Structures are given as C-alpha cells and as structure tokens.
mmCIF file of C-alpha atoms in Angstrom:
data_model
loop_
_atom_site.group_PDB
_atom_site.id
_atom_site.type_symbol
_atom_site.label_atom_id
_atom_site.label_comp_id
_atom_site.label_asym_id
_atom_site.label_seq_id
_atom_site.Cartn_x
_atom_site.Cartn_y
_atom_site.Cartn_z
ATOM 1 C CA UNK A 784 0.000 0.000 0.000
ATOM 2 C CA UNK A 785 1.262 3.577 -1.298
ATOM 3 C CA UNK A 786 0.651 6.076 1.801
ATOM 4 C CA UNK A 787 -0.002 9.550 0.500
ATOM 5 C CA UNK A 788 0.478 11.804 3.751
ATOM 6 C CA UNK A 789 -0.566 15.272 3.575
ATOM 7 C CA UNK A 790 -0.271 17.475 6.585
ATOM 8 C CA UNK A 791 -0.178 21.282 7.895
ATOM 9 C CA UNK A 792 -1.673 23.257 10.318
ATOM 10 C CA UNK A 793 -5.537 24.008 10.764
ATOM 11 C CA UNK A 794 -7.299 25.930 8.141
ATOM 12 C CA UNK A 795 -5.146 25.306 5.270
ATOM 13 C CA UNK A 796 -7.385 23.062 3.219
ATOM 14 C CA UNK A 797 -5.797 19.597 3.992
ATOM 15 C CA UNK A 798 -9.012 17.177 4.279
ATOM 16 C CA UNK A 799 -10.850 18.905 1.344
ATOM 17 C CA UNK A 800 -7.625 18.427 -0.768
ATOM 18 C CA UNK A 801 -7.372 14.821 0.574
ATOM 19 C CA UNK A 802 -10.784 14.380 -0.135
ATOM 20 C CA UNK A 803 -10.397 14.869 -4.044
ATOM 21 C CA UNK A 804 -6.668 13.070 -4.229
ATOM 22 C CA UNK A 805 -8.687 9.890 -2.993
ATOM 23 C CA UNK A 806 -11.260 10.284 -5.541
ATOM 24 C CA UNK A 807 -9.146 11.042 -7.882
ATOM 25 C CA UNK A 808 -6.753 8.083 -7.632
ATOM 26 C CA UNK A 809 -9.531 5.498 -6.324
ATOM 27 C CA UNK A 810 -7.693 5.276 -3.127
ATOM 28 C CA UNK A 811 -9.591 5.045 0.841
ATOM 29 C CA UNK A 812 -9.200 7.901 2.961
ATOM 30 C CA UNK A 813 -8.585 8.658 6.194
ATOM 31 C CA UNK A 814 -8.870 11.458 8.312
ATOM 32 C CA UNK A 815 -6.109 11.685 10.923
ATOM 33 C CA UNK A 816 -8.786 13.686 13.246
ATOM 34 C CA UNK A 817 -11.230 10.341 13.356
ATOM 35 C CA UNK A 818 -7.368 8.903 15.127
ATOM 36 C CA UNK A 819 -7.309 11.652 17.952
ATOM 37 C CA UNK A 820 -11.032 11.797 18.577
ATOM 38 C CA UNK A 821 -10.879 7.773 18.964
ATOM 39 C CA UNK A 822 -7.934 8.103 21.432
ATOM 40 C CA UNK A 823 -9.006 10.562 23.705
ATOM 41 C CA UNK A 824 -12.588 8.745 23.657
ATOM 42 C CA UNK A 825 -10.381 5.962 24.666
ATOM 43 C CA UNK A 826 -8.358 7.205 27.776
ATOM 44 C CA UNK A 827 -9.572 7.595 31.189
ATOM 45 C CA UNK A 828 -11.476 10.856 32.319
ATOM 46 C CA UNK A 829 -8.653 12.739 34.114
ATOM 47 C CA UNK A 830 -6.043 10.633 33.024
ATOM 48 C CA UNK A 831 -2.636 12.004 32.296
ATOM 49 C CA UNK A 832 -3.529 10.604 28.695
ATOM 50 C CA UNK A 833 -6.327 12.090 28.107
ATOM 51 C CA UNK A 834 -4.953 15.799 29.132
ATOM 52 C CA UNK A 835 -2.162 15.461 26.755
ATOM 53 C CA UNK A 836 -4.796 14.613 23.717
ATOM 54 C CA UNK A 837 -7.266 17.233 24.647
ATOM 55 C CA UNK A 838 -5.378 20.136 23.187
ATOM 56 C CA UNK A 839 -8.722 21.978 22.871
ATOM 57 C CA UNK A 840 -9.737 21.817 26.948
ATOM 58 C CA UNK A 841 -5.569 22.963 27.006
ATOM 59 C CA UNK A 842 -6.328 26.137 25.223
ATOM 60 C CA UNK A 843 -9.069 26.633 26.621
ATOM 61 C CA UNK A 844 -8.367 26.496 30.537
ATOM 62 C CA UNK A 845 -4.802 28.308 29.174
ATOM 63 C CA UNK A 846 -7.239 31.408 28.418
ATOM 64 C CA UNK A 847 -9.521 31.657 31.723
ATOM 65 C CA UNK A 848 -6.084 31.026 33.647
ATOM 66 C CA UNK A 849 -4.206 33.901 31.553
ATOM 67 C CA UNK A 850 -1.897 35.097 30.612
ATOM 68 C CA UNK A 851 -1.637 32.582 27.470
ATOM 69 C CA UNK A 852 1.412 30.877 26.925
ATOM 70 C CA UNK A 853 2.182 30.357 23.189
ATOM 71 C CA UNK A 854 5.042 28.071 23.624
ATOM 72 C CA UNK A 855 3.983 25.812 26.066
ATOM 73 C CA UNK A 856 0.784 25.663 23.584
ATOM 74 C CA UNK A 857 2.393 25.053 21.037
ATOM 75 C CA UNK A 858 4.667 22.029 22.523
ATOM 76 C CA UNK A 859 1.034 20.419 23.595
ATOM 77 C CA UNK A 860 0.353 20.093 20.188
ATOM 78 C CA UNK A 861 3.030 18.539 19.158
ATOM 79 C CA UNK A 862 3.239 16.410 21.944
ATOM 80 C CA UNK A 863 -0.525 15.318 21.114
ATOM 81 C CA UNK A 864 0.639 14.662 17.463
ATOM 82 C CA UNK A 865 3.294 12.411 18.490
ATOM 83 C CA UNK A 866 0.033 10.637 20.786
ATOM 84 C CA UNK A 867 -1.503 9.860 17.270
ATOM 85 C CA UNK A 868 1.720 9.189 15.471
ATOM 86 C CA UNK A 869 2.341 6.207 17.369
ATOM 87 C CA UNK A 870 -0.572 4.479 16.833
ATOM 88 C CA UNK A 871 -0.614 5.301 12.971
ATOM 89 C CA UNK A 872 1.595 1.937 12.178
ATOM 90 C CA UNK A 873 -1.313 -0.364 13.652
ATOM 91 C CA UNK A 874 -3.938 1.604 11.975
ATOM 92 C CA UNK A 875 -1.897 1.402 8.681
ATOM 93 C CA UNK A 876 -1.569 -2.111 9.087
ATOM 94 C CA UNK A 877 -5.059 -2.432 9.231
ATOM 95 C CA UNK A 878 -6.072 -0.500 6.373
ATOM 96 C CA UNK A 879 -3.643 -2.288 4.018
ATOM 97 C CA UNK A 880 -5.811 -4.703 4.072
ATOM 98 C CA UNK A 881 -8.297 -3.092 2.509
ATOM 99 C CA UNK A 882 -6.415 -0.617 -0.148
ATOM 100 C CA UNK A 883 -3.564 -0.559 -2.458
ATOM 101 C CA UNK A 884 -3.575 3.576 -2.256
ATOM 102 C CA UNK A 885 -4.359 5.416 0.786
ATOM 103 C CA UNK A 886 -4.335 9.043 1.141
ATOM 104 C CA UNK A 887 -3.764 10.472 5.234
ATOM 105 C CA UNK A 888 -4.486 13.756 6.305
ATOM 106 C CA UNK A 889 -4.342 15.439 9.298
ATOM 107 C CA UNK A 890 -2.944 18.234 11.770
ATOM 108 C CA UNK A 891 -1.436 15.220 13.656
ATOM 109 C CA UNK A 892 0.981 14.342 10.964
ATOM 110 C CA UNK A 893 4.707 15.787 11.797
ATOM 111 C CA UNK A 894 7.657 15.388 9.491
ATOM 112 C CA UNK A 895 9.265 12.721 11.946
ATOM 113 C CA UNK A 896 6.658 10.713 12.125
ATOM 114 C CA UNK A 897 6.242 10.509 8.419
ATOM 115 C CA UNK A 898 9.426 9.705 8.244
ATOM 116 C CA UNK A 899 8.895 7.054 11.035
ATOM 117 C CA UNK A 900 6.065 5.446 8.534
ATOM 118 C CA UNK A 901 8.181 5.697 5.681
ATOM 119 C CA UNK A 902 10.476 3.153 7.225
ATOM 120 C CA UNK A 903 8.056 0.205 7.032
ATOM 121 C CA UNK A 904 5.754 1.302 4.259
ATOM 122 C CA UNK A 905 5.752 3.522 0.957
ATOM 123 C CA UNK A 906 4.915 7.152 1.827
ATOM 124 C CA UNK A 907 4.674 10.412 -0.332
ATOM 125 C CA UNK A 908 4.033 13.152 1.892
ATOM 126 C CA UNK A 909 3.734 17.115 1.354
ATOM 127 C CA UNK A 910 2.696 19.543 3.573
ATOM 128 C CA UNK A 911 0.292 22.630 2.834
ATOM 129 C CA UNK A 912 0.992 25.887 4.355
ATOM 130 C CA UNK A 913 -1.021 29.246 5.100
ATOM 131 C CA UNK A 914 1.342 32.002 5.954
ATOM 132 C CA UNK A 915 -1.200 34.708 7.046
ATOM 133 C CA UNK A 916 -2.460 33.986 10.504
ATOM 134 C CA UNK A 917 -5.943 36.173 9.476
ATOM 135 C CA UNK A 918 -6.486 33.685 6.559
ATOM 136 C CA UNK A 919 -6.172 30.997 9.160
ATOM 137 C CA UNK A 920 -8.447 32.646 11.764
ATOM 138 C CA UNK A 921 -11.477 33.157 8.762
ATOM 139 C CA UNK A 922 -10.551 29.219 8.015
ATOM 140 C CA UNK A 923 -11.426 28.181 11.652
ATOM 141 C CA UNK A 924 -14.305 30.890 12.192
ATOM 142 C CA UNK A 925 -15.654 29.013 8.933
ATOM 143 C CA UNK A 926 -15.915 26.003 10.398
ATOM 144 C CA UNK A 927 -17.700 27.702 13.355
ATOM 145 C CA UNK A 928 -20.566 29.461 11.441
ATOM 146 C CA UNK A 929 -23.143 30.567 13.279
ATOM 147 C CA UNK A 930 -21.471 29.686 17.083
ATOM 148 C CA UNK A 931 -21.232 32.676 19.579
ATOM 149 C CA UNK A 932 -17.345 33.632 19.089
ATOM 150 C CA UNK A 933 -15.622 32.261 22.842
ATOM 151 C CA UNK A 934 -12.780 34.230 24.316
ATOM 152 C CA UNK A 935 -10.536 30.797 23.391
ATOM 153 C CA UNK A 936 -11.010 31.375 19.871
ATOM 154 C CA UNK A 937 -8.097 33.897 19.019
ATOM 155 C CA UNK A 938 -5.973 31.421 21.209
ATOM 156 C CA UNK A 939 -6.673 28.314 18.822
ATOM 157 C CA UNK A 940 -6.520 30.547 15.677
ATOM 158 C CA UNK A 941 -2.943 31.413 17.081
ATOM 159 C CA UNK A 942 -1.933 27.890 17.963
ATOM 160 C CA UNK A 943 -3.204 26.673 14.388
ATOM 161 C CA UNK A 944 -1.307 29.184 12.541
ATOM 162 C CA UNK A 945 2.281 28.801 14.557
ATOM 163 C CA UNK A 946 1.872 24.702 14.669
ATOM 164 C CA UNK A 947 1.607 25.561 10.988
ATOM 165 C CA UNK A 948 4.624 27.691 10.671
ATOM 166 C CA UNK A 949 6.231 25.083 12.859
ATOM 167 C CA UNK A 950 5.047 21.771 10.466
ATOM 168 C CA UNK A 951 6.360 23.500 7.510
ATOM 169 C CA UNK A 952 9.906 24.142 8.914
ATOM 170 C CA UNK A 953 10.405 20.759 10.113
ATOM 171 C CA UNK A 954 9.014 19.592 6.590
ATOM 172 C CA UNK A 955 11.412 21.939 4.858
ATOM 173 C CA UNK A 956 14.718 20.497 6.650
ATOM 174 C CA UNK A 957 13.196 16.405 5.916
ATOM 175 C CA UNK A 958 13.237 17.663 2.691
ATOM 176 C CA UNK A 959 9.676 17.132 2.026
ATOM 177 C CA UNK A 960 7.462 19.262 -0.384
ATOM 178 C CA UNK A 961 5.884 22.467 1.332
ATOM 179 C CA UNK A 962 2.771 24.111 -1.240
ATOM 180 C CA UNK A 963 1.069 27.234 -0.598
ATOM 181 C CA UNK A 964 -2.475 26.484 0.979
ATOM 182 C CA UNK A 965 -3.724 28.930 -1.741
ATOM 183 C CA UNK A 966 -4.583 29.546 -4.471
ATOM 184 C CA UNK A 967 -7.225 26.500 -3.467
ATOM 185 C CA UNK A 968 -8.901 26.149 -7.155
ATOM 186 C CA UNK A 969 -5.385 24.839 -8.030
ATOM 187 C CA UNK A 970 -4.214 23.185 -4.728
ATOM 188 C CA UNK A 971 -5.476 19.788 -6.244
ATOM 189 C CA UNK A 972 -3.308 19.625 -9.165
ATOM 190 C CA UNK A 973 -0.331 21.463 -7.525
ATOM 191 C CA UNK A 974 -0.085 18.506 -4.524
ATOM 192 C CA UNK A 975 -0.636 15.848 -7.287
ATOM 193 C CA UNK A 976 2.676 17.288 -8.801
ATOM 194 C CA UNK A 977 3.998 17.575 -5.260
ATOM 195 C CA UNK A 978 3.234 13.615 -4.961
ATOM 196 C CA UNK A 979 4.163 11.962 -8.312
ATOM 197 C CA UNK A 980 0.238 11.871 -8.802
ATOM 198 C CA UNK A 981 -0.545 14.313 -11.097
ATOM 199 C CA UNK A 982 -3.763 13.439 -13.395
ATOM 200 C CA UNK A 983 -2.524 12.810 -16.752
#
C-alpha cells in the first residue's frame, strides 16, 4: 500500500484536498482527526492521557487562567501529534488490508513521524501551508458558522497558525514538499505534482 500523507496546520485546506486526491486516484481515505477523537474517547477521564490529547480543553483552561502561553501551547500540540503518530503503524496495518492507495491527512501528521512510517511502508508526503495567521483565523471561524465567538477562539486561531509555521519548517529540513495552501482552485493539481500523482 502507497501512503499519501498530507499534513499542515488548521485551516489550510488539507481534508478537502485529501478528499479529491482519494477520488481522484480510487484510493480510501482517512482522516487523521477520526485517530485523535478515537484516542481521547479511549483514555480515562482525568487521566494524564487524556490531558495530553485534549489540546482543545488545554487552550481553553490556558485562556480563563491567563496570561496565554504560546510556547507551552504550542509544545502540547506537538506532543498530542506524536500521541496519534504512534498508533498510525497499527492503523496502517489495518487499512492495508483493505487498499492498495491510501491518502492520510491530518494536523497530527509531523515530518518525523512521516518519516517514522516511511520506514516500514511507501509514503509520499507534502505539507500545505497558510502564511497569514488572518487567513487561518477566517478558516477556523468558517468552520464555526453561526457559534457565539468564545474568548478561546483567538488562542486556537494562534496555535493553528504557529503549529503551521512550525510543520512546515520541520518539513522543509526532511526535505519534504511544502505548497502554498492557496490559491485552493489549483491546490489539487499542484499537490498531485507535489506527490508523483498528477492526473494525466
């Protein structure tokens, strides 16, 4: 099973992209998020676990307790990436059962552990980047339409756009292939490029 890995930070277009690559190559899909929402469903209320996965109550409870720390936000996320990164071999395993192509995307995907999966399977991986933190913020407050903005929401906005900053560096130095998020009408065919994929 070819592994096509696409990650980034929040707002940049990744599962809509995904979405389409599947399609387009006839390949299953699967949505990194369905991983972290499974795990923290799995581990014990109050367990250290579960804090370290729940990135969201993190942000949150970082706010009412002010003053926000970005850094310390920022290493929760990736901490909570590597959470889902080490299950990702078994899950793999599971779905190469079931499809030669598979296309994985997801906020939870780092450059290491790509790497890490690349060692036991075939990956191609490229990572999609937004560098204007507003653009983020409308991606997010998208998703939100029609909720009552929260004081946390700046804070998560914030935390998506430097864990993206931070996910495209690391991708940079593996070498692997960092695209602008936009234009989107073109994001398709640019990652297919970025992938060996492209439609003919």
């Amino acid at each position: 099973m070819t592994v096509f890995a696409i990650g980034g930070g929040a707002g940049v277009g990744k599962t809509t992209v995904a979405r389409a690559l599947a399609a387009r190559l006839g390949a299953g899909w699967l949505q990194l998020d369905t991983v972290w929402l499974a795990l923290i469903e799995g581990a014990e209320p109050g367990s250290a676990r579960r804090d370290a996965l729940d990135v969201r109550s993190a942000v949150r409870g970082a706010v009412r307790a002010g003053p926000v720390d970005p850094d310390a936000l920022l290493a929760r996320q990736i901490a909570a990436a590597g959470l889902v990164e080490e299950v990702l071999p078994t899950v793999l395993a599971f779905e190469a059962a079931a499809h030669r192509h598979l296309v994985i995307d997801g906020s939870w995907l780092t450059p290491a552990g790509v790497a890490r999966l690349a060692a036991d399977l075939p990956v191609r991986a490229a990572c999609l980047h937004e560098a204007d933190p507003v653009a983020v913020r409308r991606a997010m407050d998208t998703r939100r339409a029609g909720a009552h903005p929260r004081p946390w929401h700046d804070a998560m906005a914030h935390l998506g756009w430097t864990y993206g900053q931070w996910v495209a560096e690391q991708a940079q130095a593996a070498g692997q292939p960092v695209l602008p998020a936009r234009p989107f009408a073109t994001a398709l065919d640019r990652l297919g490029v970025a992938l060996g994929c492209a439609a003919d």
